[in-house]
Short mmCIF file of C-alpha atoms in Angstrom, two decimals:
data_model
loop_
_atom_site.label_atom_id
_atom_site.label_comp_id
_atom_site.label_asym_id
_atom_site.label_seq_id
_atom_site.Cartn_x
_atom_site.Cartn_y
_atom_site.Cartn_z
CA MET D 48 6.49 -163.63 201.10
CA ASN D 49 8.36 -160.37 200.51
CA SER D 50 8.68 -159.44 196.84
CA GLU D 51 12.43 -159.00 197.21
CA HIS D 52 12.69 -162.79 197.49
CA LEU D 53 10.74 -163.22 194.28
CA LEU D 54 11.99 -160.48 191.96
CA SER D 55 15.37 -159.03 191.10
CA PRO D 56 15.83 -155.33 191.95
CA ALA D 57 15.60 -154.40 188.27
CA ALA D 58 12.39 -156.39 187.79
CA GLU D 59 10.78 -154.95 190.91
CA ALA D 60 11.68 -151.39 189.93
CA GLY D 61 10.54 -152.03 186.37
CA LEU D 62 7.05 -153.03 187.52
CA VAL D 63 6.65 -149.74 189.38
CA VAL D 64 7.92 -147.66 186.45
CA ASP D 65 5.55 -149.48 184.11
CA ALA D 66 2.65 -148.75 186.47
CA VAL D 67 3.59 -145.05 186.56
CA LEU D 68 3.78 -144.79 182.77
CA ASN D 69 0.49 -146.67 182.46
CA ASP D 70 -1.17 -144.13 184.75
CA LEU D 71 0.18 -141.36 182.53
CA ARG D 72 -1.09 -142.98 179.34
CA GLU D 73 -4.38 -144.51 180.46
CA GLY D 74 -5.45 -142.89 183.73
CA ASP D 75 -7.75 -139.92 184.01
CA HIS D 76 -6.25 -138.44 187.19
CA ARG D 77 -5.11 -134.83 187.14
CA GLY D 78 -1.83 -135.90 188.69
CA VAL D 79 0.42 -138.84 189.48
CA VAL D 80 2.88 -138.85 192.42
CA VAL D 81 6.07 -140.89 192.53
CA ASP D 82 7.99 -141.15 195.81
CA SER D 83 11.62 -142.12 195.52
CA PRO D 84 14.42 -143.02 197.94
CA PRO D 85 17.93 -141.65 197.29
CA GLY D 86 19.39 -142.73 193.96
CA ALA D 87 16.31 -144.64 192.82
CA GLY D 88 16.33 -143.25 189.28
CA LYS D 89 14.10 -140.17 189.61
CA SER D 90 15.83 -138.39 186.75
CA THR D 91 15.76 -141.54 184.61
CA LEU D 92 12.00 -141.79 185.15
CA VAL D 93 11.51 -138.09 184.33
CA VAL D 94 13.51 -138.39 181.12
CA ARG D 95 11.73 -141.57 180.04
CA ALA D 96 8.29 -140.14 180.77
CA ALA D 97 9.16 -136.94 178.91
CA GLY D 98 10.37 -138.89 175.91
CA GLU D 99 7.24 -141.05 175.76
CA LEU D 100 4.85 -138.10 176.14
CA ALA D 101 6.72 -136.14 173.47
CA ALA D 102 6.75 -139.14 171.12
CA ALA D 103 2.97 -139.36 171.51
CA GLY D 104 2.69 -135.80 170.23
CA GLU D 105 1.85 -134.22 173.58
CA PRO D 106 3.96 -131.11 174.32
CA LEU D 107 4.99 -130.88 177.94
CA MET D 108 6.65 -128.58 180.41
CA ILE D 109 9.22 -129.70 182.96
CA VAL D 110 9.61 -127.82 186.22
CA ALA D 111 12.87 -128.31 188.11
CA GLN D 112 14.03 -126.52 191.26
CA THR D 113 17.52 -125.33 190.34
CA ASN D 114 19.44 -124.41 187.20
CA GLU D 115 21.78 -127.31 187.88
CA GLN D 116 18.85 -129.73 187.79
CA VAL D 117 17.55 -128.15 184.57
CA ASP D 118 20.90 -128.51 182.78
CA ASP D 119 21.32 -132.07 184.01
CA LEU D 120 17.88 -133.05 182.71
CA ILE D 121 18.63 -131.45 179.34
CA ALA D 122 21.81 -133.52 179.05
CA ARG D 123 19.89 -136.68 179.93
CA LEU D 124 17.12 -135.84 177.46
CA GLY D 125 19.72 -135.35 174.74
CA ALA D 126 21.32 -138.71 175.49
CA ARG D 127 18.05 -140.68 175.57
CA SER D 128 15.89 -138.85 173.02
CA PRO D 129 18.17 -136.69 170.83
CA GLU D 130 15.41 -136.30 168.23
CA VAL D 131 13.12 -134.48 170.71
CA ALA D 132 13.34 -130.69 170.47
CA VAL D 133 13.92 -129.00 173.84
CA GLY D 134 13.42 -125.38 174.88
CA ARG D 135 15.38 -124.10 177.85
CA LEU D 136 13.70 -121.21 179.66
CA SER D 137 16.40 -119.05 181.23
CA ALA D 138 17.24 -115.68 182.67
CA VAL D 139 18.27 -112.97 180.24
CA ASP D 140 21.92 -113.17 181.34
CA TYR D 141 22.06 -116.99 181.41
CA GLU D 142 25.09 -118.52 179.69
CA ALA D 143 24.42 -122.01 178.39
CA SER D 144 26.51 -124.74 180.01
CA ASP D 145 28.37 -127.33 177.98
CA ARG D 146 25.62 -129.84 178.74
CA VAL D 147 23.02 -127.57 177.17
CA ARG D 148 25.18 -126.67 174.16
CA ASP D 149 25.87 -130.36 173.52
CA HIS D 150 22.17 -131.15 173.13
CA PRO D 151 21.52 -131.59 169.38
CA ARG D 152 18.15 -129.79 169.41
CA CYS D 153 18.04 -127.39 172.35
CA ARG D 154 17.12 -123.71 172.02
CA VAL D 155 17.68 -121.28 174.91
CA GLY D 156 15.61 -118.18 175.56
CA PRO D 157 14.16 -116.00 178.31
CA LYS D 158 10.60 -116.21 176.91
CA VAL D 159 8.44 -119.09 175.71
CA ALA D 160 7.97 -117.30 172.38
CA ASP D 161 11.75 -117.43 171.80
CA LEU D 162 11.88 -121.23 171.92
CA GLY D 163 10.00 -122.14 168.73
CA SER D 164 7.29 -124.48 170.12
CA PRO D 165 9.53 -127.41 171.18
CA ALA D 166 8.15 -130.76 172.30
CA VAL D 167 9.65 -130.21 175.76
CA THR D 168 9.97 -126.85 177.51
CA ILE D 169 12.04 -126.90 180.69
CA GLY D 170 12.93 -124.32 183.32
CA THR D 171 13.13 -123.69 187.04
CA ALA D 172 10.02 -123.17 189.14
CA ALA D 173 11.09 -119.55 189.68
CA LYS D 174 11.33 -118.98 185.94
CA TRP D 175 8.01 -120.70 185.21
CA ALA D 176 6.37 -118.40 187.76
CA THR D 177 7.08 -115.49 185.39
CA VAL D 178 5.27 -117.16 182.47
CA THR D 179 1.76 -115.73 182.23
CA GLU D 180 0.55 -117.13 178.91
CA GLY D 181 0.27 -120.52 177.25
CA SER D 182 -0.64 -123.96 178.53
CA TRP D 183 0.63 -127.51 178.11
CA PRO D 184 -1.26 -130.82 178.27
CA TRP D 185 1.37 -132.23 180.60
CA ALA D 186 3.85 -131.06 183.22
CA ILE D 187 6.54 -133.01 185.01
CA VAL D 188 7.62 -131.56 188.36
CA ASP D 189 11.06 -132.85 189.31
CA GLU D 190 12.23 -132.86 192.96
CA ALA D 191 8.65 -131.97 193.90
CA TYR D 192 9.31 -132.30 197.64
CA GLN D 193 11.82 -129.44 197.41
CA MET D 194 9.15 -127.19 195.89
CA ARG D 195 7.05 -124.97 198.14
CA SER D 196 3.30 -125.23 197.62
CA ASP D 197 2.98 -121.55 196.75
CA ALA D 198 5.44 -122.10 193.88
CA LEU D 199 3.20 -124.88 192.57
CA LEU D 200 0.19 -122.57 192.83
CA ARG D 201 1.92 -120.03 190.60
CA VAL D 202 2.67 -122.51 187.81
CA ALA D 203 -0.46 -124.69 188.05
CA PRO D 204 -2.45 -122.61 185.48
CA ARG D 205 0.10 -123.58 182.83
CA PHE D 206 -0.71 -127.33 182.69
CA VAL D 207 -3.64 -129.73 182.59
CA ARG D 208 -2.14 -132.90 184.12
CA ALA D 209 1.13 -133.48 185.93
CA LEU D 210 3.63 -136.07 187.11
CA PHE D 211 5.24 -135.21 190.46
CA VAL D 212 8.53 -136.97 191.22
CA GLY D 213 10.57 -136.49 194.38
CA ASP D 214 12.16 -137.85 197.52
CA PRO D 215 10.03 -137.47 200.67
CA GLY D 216 13.02 -138.11 202.93
CA GLN D 217 15.08 -135.15 201.75
CA LEU D 218 15.13 -131.58 203.03
CA ASP D 219 11.83 -129.73 203.19
CA PRO D 220 11.37 -126.31 201.56
CA PHE D 221 12.63 -123.45 203.68
CA SER D 222 11.95 -119.75 204.07
CA THR D 223 13.86 -116.79 205.48
CA VAL D 224 10.69 -115.06 206.74
CA GLU D 225 8.34 -115.85 209.60
CA VAL D 226 5.74 -118.42 208.52
CA GLU D 227 3.75 -119.14 211.69
CA ARG D 228 0.70 -117.27 210.37
CA TRP D 229 0.06 -120.08 207.86
CA THR D 230 0.71 -123.02 210.18
CA GLY D 231 -2.15 -125.50 210.12
CA LEU D 232 -3.71 -124.25 206.89
CA SER D 233 -4.21 -126.90 204.23
CA TRP D 234 -2.45 -124.67 201.71
CA ASP D 235 0.41 -123.68 204.03
CA PRO D 236 3.10 -122.42 201.59
CA MET D 237 5.82 -123.95 203.74
CA GLN D 238 4.45 -127.42 203.06
CA SER D 239 5.96 -129.13 200.04
CA ALA D 240 4.08 -129.07 196.76
CA VAL D 241 3.31 -132.78 197.12
CA ALA D 242 2.06 -132.49 200.70
CA VAL D 243 -0.47 -129.77 199.81
CA LEU D 244 -1.39 -131.51 196.55
CA LEU D 245 -2.30 -134.75 198.36
CA ARG D 246 -4.17 -132.97 201.17
CA HIS D 247 -6.50 -131.48 198.56
CA ASN D 248 -6.47 -134.48 196.20
CA PRO D 249 -6.21 -137.60 198.38
CA ASP D 250 -7.37 -139.88 195.57
CA LEU D 251 -4.37 -139.25 193.32
CA PRO D 252 -2.32 -142.39 192.61
CA VAL D 253 0.96 -142.57 194.53
CA HIS D 254 3.73 -144.91 193.44
CA ARG D 255 6.95 -145.69 195.30
CA LEU D 256 10.21 -146.62 193.62
CA PRO D 257 11.49 -149.64 195.59
CA VAL D 258 15.21 -149.74 194.75
CA SER D 259 18.17 -147.41 195.30
CA TRP D 260 20.77 -147.81 192.57
CA ARG D 261 23.15 -145.42 194.33
CA LEU D 262 23.36 -146.75 197.86
CA PRO D 263 25.29 -150.02 198.28
CA HIS D 264 23.79 -152.96 200.12
CA THR D 265 25.76 -151.87 203.21
CA ALA D 266 24.01 -148.49 203.32
CA ALA D 267 20.44 -149.05 202.14
CA PRO D 268 19.16 -150.89 205.28
CA MET D 269 20.30 -148.17 207.69
CA VAL D 270 19.07 -145.27 205.53
CA ALA D 271 15.74 -147.02 204.97
CA GLU D 272 15.25 -147.75 208.67
CA ALA D 273 16.22 -144.27 209.84
CA PHE D 274 14.54 -142.10 207.21
CA TYR D 275 11.93 -144.23 205.39
CA PRO D 276 10.47 -146.34 208.22
CA PHE D 277 7.05 -146.91 206.64
CA THR D 278 7.94 -147.39 202.99
CA GLY D 279 11.46 -148.79 202.92
CA PHE D 280 13.53 -149.73 199.90
CA ARG D 281 16.45 -151.98 199.04
CA SER D 282 19.74 -151.60 197.25
CA GLY D 283 20.13 -152.62 193.65
CA THR D 284 23.43 -154.28 194.54
CA GLY D 285 24.45 -157.16 196.76
CA PRO D 286 27.59 -158.35 198.57
CA GLY D 287 30.61 -158.30 196.29
CA ASP D 288 29.02 -156.15 193.60
CA ARG D 289 31.02 -153.10 194.68
CA ASN D 290 34.47 -152.71 196.14
CA LEU D 291 36.64 -149.86 197.30
CA ARG D 292 40.27 -150.90 197.73
CA PHE D 293 43.26 -148.87 198.81
CA GLY D 294 46.49 -149.34 196.85
CA ARG D 295 48.72 -148.19 199.70
CA PRO D 296 48.81 -149.74 203.19
CA PRO D 297 47.67 -147.77 206.24
CA ALA D 298 50.22 -145.31 207.59
CA ASP D 299 48.07 -142.87 209.55
CA PRO D 300 45.60 -143.22 212.46
CA LEU D 301 42.79 -142.11 210.14
CA ASP D 302 43.48 -145.00 207.77
CA GLU D 303 41.85 -147.53 210.10
CA VAL D 304 38.57 -145.63 209.78
CA LEU D 305 38.91 -145.53 205.98
CA ASP D 306 39.60 -149.28 205.88
CA THR D 307 36.53 -149.98 208.00
CA ALA D 308 34.39 -147.74 205.80
CA ALA D 309 35.68 -149.43 202.65
CA ALA D 310 34.90 -152.87 204.09
CA SER D 311 31.57 -152.19 205.83
CA GLY D 312 30.27 -149.09 204.07
CA TRP D 313 30.44 -146.93 207.22
CA GLY D 314 33.17 -145.42 209.36
CA LEU D 315 32.88 -143.34 212.53
CA HIS D 316 35.63 -141.00 213.71
CA GLU D 317 34.90 -139.62 217.15
CA LEU D 318 36.85 -136.70 218.55
CA PRO D 319 36.93 -136.07 222.32
CA GLY D 320 33.63 -134.66 223.55
CA ARG D 321 33.46 -130.93 224.26
CA PHE D 322 31.36 -127.95 223.31
CA THR D 323 32.80 -126.00 220.40
CA VAL D 324 32.08 -123.05 218.17
CA ARG D 325 30.21 -123.95 215.00
CA THR D 326 33.36 -123.78 212.90
CA ASP D 327 35.16 -126.42 214.95
CA ALA D 328 38.67 -126.31 213.46
CA GLU D 329 39.68 -129.74 214.78
CA ALA D 330 36.64 -131.45 213.29
CA ALA D 331 36.94 -129.50 210.04
CA SER D 332 40.60 -130.48 209.74
CA ALA D 333 39.73 -134.14 210.34
CA CYS D 334 37.16 -134.04 207.51
CA ALA D 335 39.75 -132.60 205.14
CA GLN D 336 42.41 -135.08 206.21
CA PHE D 337 40.15 -138.04 205.45
CA ALA D 338 39.85 -136.83 201.87
CA VAL D 339 43.60 -136.29 201.65
CA ARG D 340 44.37 -139.75 203.00
CA ALA D 341 41.88 -141.43 200.65
CA LEU D 342 43.62 -139.79 197.68
CA ALA D 343 47.13 -140.48 198.97
CA ARG D 344 46.36 -144.17 199.38
CA GLU D 345 45.42 -144.46 195.69
CA ALA D 346 42.03 -146.08 196.15
CA VAL D 347 40.36 -147.93 193.28
CA SER D 348 36.62 -148.54 193.02
CA SER D 349 34.79 -151.24 191.12
CA SER D 350 31.06 -151.70 190.61
CA GLU D 351 28.38 -153.10 188.34
CA SER D 352 28.75 -150.01 186.12
CA GLY D 353 32.56 -150.05 185.95
CA GLY D 354 35.21 -148.51 188.11
CA GLY D 355 38.51 -146.72 188.25
CA ALA D 356 40.78 -144.65 190.43
CA LEU D 357 39.20 -142.69 193.25
CA THR D 358 39.83 -139.12 192.09
CA ALA D 359 39.13 -135.89 193.95
CA ASP D 360 35.94 -135.22 192.01
CA ARG D 361 34.49 -138.50 193.29
CA ILE D 362 34.84 -137.43 196.95
CA ALA D 363 32.46 -135.09 198.79
CA ILE D 364 32.53 -133.56 202.25
CA GLY D 365 29.16 -132.48 203.63
CA ALA D 366 28.32 -130.13 206.49
CA ALA D 367 25.26 -128.37 207.86
CA HIS D 368 26.45 -124.76 207.45
CA ARG D 369 28.22 -122.77 204.76
CA ASP D 370 30.81 -121.42 207.19
CA GLN D 371 31.67 -124.98 208.21
CA ALA D 372 32.13 -125.91 204.55
CA ALA D 373 34.36 -122.87 204.04
CA VAL D 374 36.62 -123.86 206.96
CA ILE D 375 36.88 -127.45 205.71
CA ARG D 376 37.72 -126.17 202.23
CA SER D 377 40.50 -124.03 203.66
CA PHE D 378 42.19 -127.13 205.09
CA LEU D 379 42.38 -128.92 201.73
CA PRO D 380 45.83 -128.91 200.13
CA PRO D 381 46.23 -128.22 196.37
CA GLU D 382 46.12 -131.91 195.45
CA ALA D 383 42.66 -132.18 197.02
CA LYS D 384 41.08 -128.96 195.73
CA GLY D 385 38.85 -130.97 193.40
CA VAL D 386 37.01 -132.48 196.38
CA THR D 387 33.44 -131.19 196.66
CA VAL D 388 32.75 -129.44 199.98
CA ASP D 389 29.23 -128.18 200.46
CA THR D 390 26.11 -128.06 202.59
CA ALA D 391 23.36 -130.66 202.58
CA ASN D 392 21.05 -128.29 200.70
CA ARG D 393 23.48 -128.05 197.78
CA LEU D 394 24.46 -131.73 197.82
CA GLN D 395 20.89 -132.90 197.23
CA GLY D 396 20.62 -134.96 194.07
CA ARG D 397 24.37 -135.55 193.73
CA GLU D 398 26.38 -138.73 194.26
CA TYR D 399 30.00 -139.68 194.92
CA ASP D 400 32.05 -142.78 195.59
CA LEU D 401 33.23 -141.65 199.05
CA THR D 402 31.55 -139.11 201.31
CA ILE D 403 32.74 -137.57 204.55
CA VAL D 404 30.11 -136.06 206.85
CA LEU D 405 30.57 -133.55 209.65
CA HIS D 406 27.66 -134.51 211.89
CA PRO D 407 25.25 -131.59 212.37
CA LEU D 408 25.14 -132.12 216.16
CA SER D 409 28.90 -132.43 216.67
CA GLY D 410 30.16 -130.21 219.50
CA ARG D 411 26.80 -128.57 220.11
CA GLN D 412 25.28 -127.66 223.47
CA ASP D 413 21.71 -127.86 222.17
CA ALA D 414 19.71 -129.75 219.58
CA THR D 415 17.75 -127.18 217.58
CA ALA D 416 15.09 -128.01 215.01
CA PHE D 417 17.55 -127.07 212.25
CA HIS D 418 20.19 -129.51 213.45
CA LEU D 419 17.67 -132.25 214.21
CA GLU D 420 16.10 -131.98 210.72
CA SER D 421 15.89 -135.56 209.52
CA GLY D 422 16.16 -134.54 205.87
CA ARG D 423 19.51 -132.85 206.47
CA LEU D 424 21.09 -135.96 207.95
CA CYS D 425 19.41 -138.09 205.29
CA VAL D 426 21.01 -136.08 202.49
CA LEU D 427 24.43 -136.15 204.13
CA THR D 428 24.40 -139.91 204.70
CA SER D 429 22.94 -140.96 201.35
CA ARG D 430 25.24 -139.45 198.70
CA HIS D 431 27.70 -142.36 198.45
CA ARG D 432 28.07 -145.37 196.18
CA HIS D 433 30.74 -147.11 198.26
CA ALA D 434 31.51 -145.66 201.68
CA CYS D 435 30.63 -142.89 204.13
CA VAL D 436 32.77 -141.62 207.03
CA VAL D 437 31.03 -139.65 209.79
CA VAL D 438 33.12 -137.22 211.84
CA ALA D 439 31.66 -136.18 215.18
CA ARG D 440 32.57 -135.35 218.73
CA GLU D 441 31.60 -137.74 221.47
CA GLY D 442 28.44 -136.94 223.39
CA ILE D 443 25.79 -136.70 220.66
CA ALA D 444 23.76 -139.53 222.16
CA GLU D 445 23.79 -137.78 225.53
CA LEU D 446 22.84 -134.50 223.83
CA LEU D 447 19.84 -136.18 222.22
CA ASP D 448 18.79 -137.69 225.54
CA ALA D 449 18.98 -134.25 227.17
CA HIS D 450 17.04 -132.57 224.36
CA PRO D 451 14.08 -134.74 223.38
CA SER D 452 11.92 -133.38 220.59
CA THR D 453 9.93 -130.43 221.95
CA GLU D 454 8.56 -128.94 218.76
CA PRO D 455 5.05 -127.55 219.38
CA VAL D 456 2.13 -129.57 218.09
CA HIS D 457 -0.25 -127.62 215.85
CA LEU D 458 -3.79 -128.48 214.88
CA ASN D 459 -4.27 -129.69 211.30
CA VAL D 460 -0.54 -130.15 210.74
CA PRO D 461 0.29 -133.68 209.57
CA VAL D 462 2.85 -135.42 211.76
CA LYS D 463 6.16 -135.64 209.95
CA PHE D 464 7.87 -139.01 209.82
CA PRO D 465 10.50 -139.78 210.63
CA ASP D 466 10.96 -137.53 213.62
CA GLY D 467 14.41 -135.92 213.55
CA TRP D 468 15.21 -137.07 217.06
CA GLU D 469 14.39 -140.68 216.21
CA ALA D 470 16.29 -140.54 212.92
CA ASN D 471 19.43 -139.25 214.62
CA GLN D 472 19.20 -141.94 217.28
CA ALA D 473 18.81 -144.64 214.62
CA VAL D 474 21.88 -143.44 212.72
CA LEU D 475 24.00 -143.25 215.87
CA SER D 476 22.85 -146.69 216.96
CA HIS D 477 23.95 -148.16 213.67
CA LEU D 478 27.30 -146.38 213.68
CA HIS D 479 28.00 -147.60 217.20
CA LYS D 480 27.10 -151.22 216.57
CA GLY D 481 30.06 -153.38 217.39
CA VAL D 482 28.82 -156.20 215.17
CA SER D 483 29.18 -154.19 211.97
CA LEU D 484 31.95 -151.72 212.72
CA ARG D 485 34.04 -150.36 215.49
CA ARG D 486 34.08 -146.91 216.98
CA HIS D 487 37.25 -145.06 216.08
CA LYS D 488 38.91 -142.44 218.18
CA PRO D 489 42.00 -140.41 217.36
CA LEU D 490 45.25 -141.42 218.99
CA ARG D 491 45.99 -139.36 222.06
#
């Protein structure tokens, strides 16, 4: 019998977290890996593990991938373990954010010697790569699947044992230079830190967090099927636990899509099929108008953690390219300027009540590896707590059929699952299912 019929989501997740912490305390492995679906509590695990290691008198270093992630972890550490001293490694010109200044015992400095031997020292992977002296009994690598393996190699001399936490379904590391010369090597720098770590240390324990606390029960099955086909996960919520209701009745053709998304978790708005430039003004305008309509209809959300009015800062619009995001942003009126508009790369790790997605393949004549990247679509379709609206031009299914995956196969390169072509097909199939939602087209 499946464990989800025996245990509550909290109990099932708790067993995995306990097993991870037990491996940290009792195991003799050099590293522990924790795979996590979207919104499964990666940061909560990192903060808890850091607090317990620090309380045991073991100084540790935390390696995050961006300054935003560093500041967020500092805020969480301050909320959970305010008594633990934290050192924030930074650039010389770094200005501490409010989250860092609010921590009761956080010191900021560009060098380890400036921090006063705190229990926890935290910085970005790029900053840690400049540290040439000192070592720590423990390291925690956050968002480890976003970290290139060469970045791990540069910081590895600084720690003895490490906890690696990340989401294998998200975007892989990227590079702006040619990388074919390393393809197939076990230490290929374009592989993620975790991928190379496990190829050289296959006996390391790997744990998988089984519950997403972000994605509602309407979203978790599709995201799990499309992007996590061999591990899966479930939502921490069930029917009726979350609601998104509009205070004003529909008065615009787009409102039907919003109502469907609020009721079923997903909405699809299909524009007439045609090939377009990348900055498709009609599609960009539609994305902006969905955000405007959601605000104008005075939506209210409710969930297991509370609720309130759907404000602009709780809405995000995601796209594949920065120029697409810029065009969408230009269509937002003043009352919607607080809506987040960004690329998948920059939306990783963030969550909102309502998300609007410009499909990466919308209006395209070809299906390149960039646009078929499963991690990109996974990020875009897994940021929401209540509902997601996908905006796309008709013809994506036909485009996929005409452009099956033709990426070259290299020796000694592990096959990546899920394949981007399959993941896109799975998402489209779900969005087009008549049993769960209807396809929506603009009035003509």
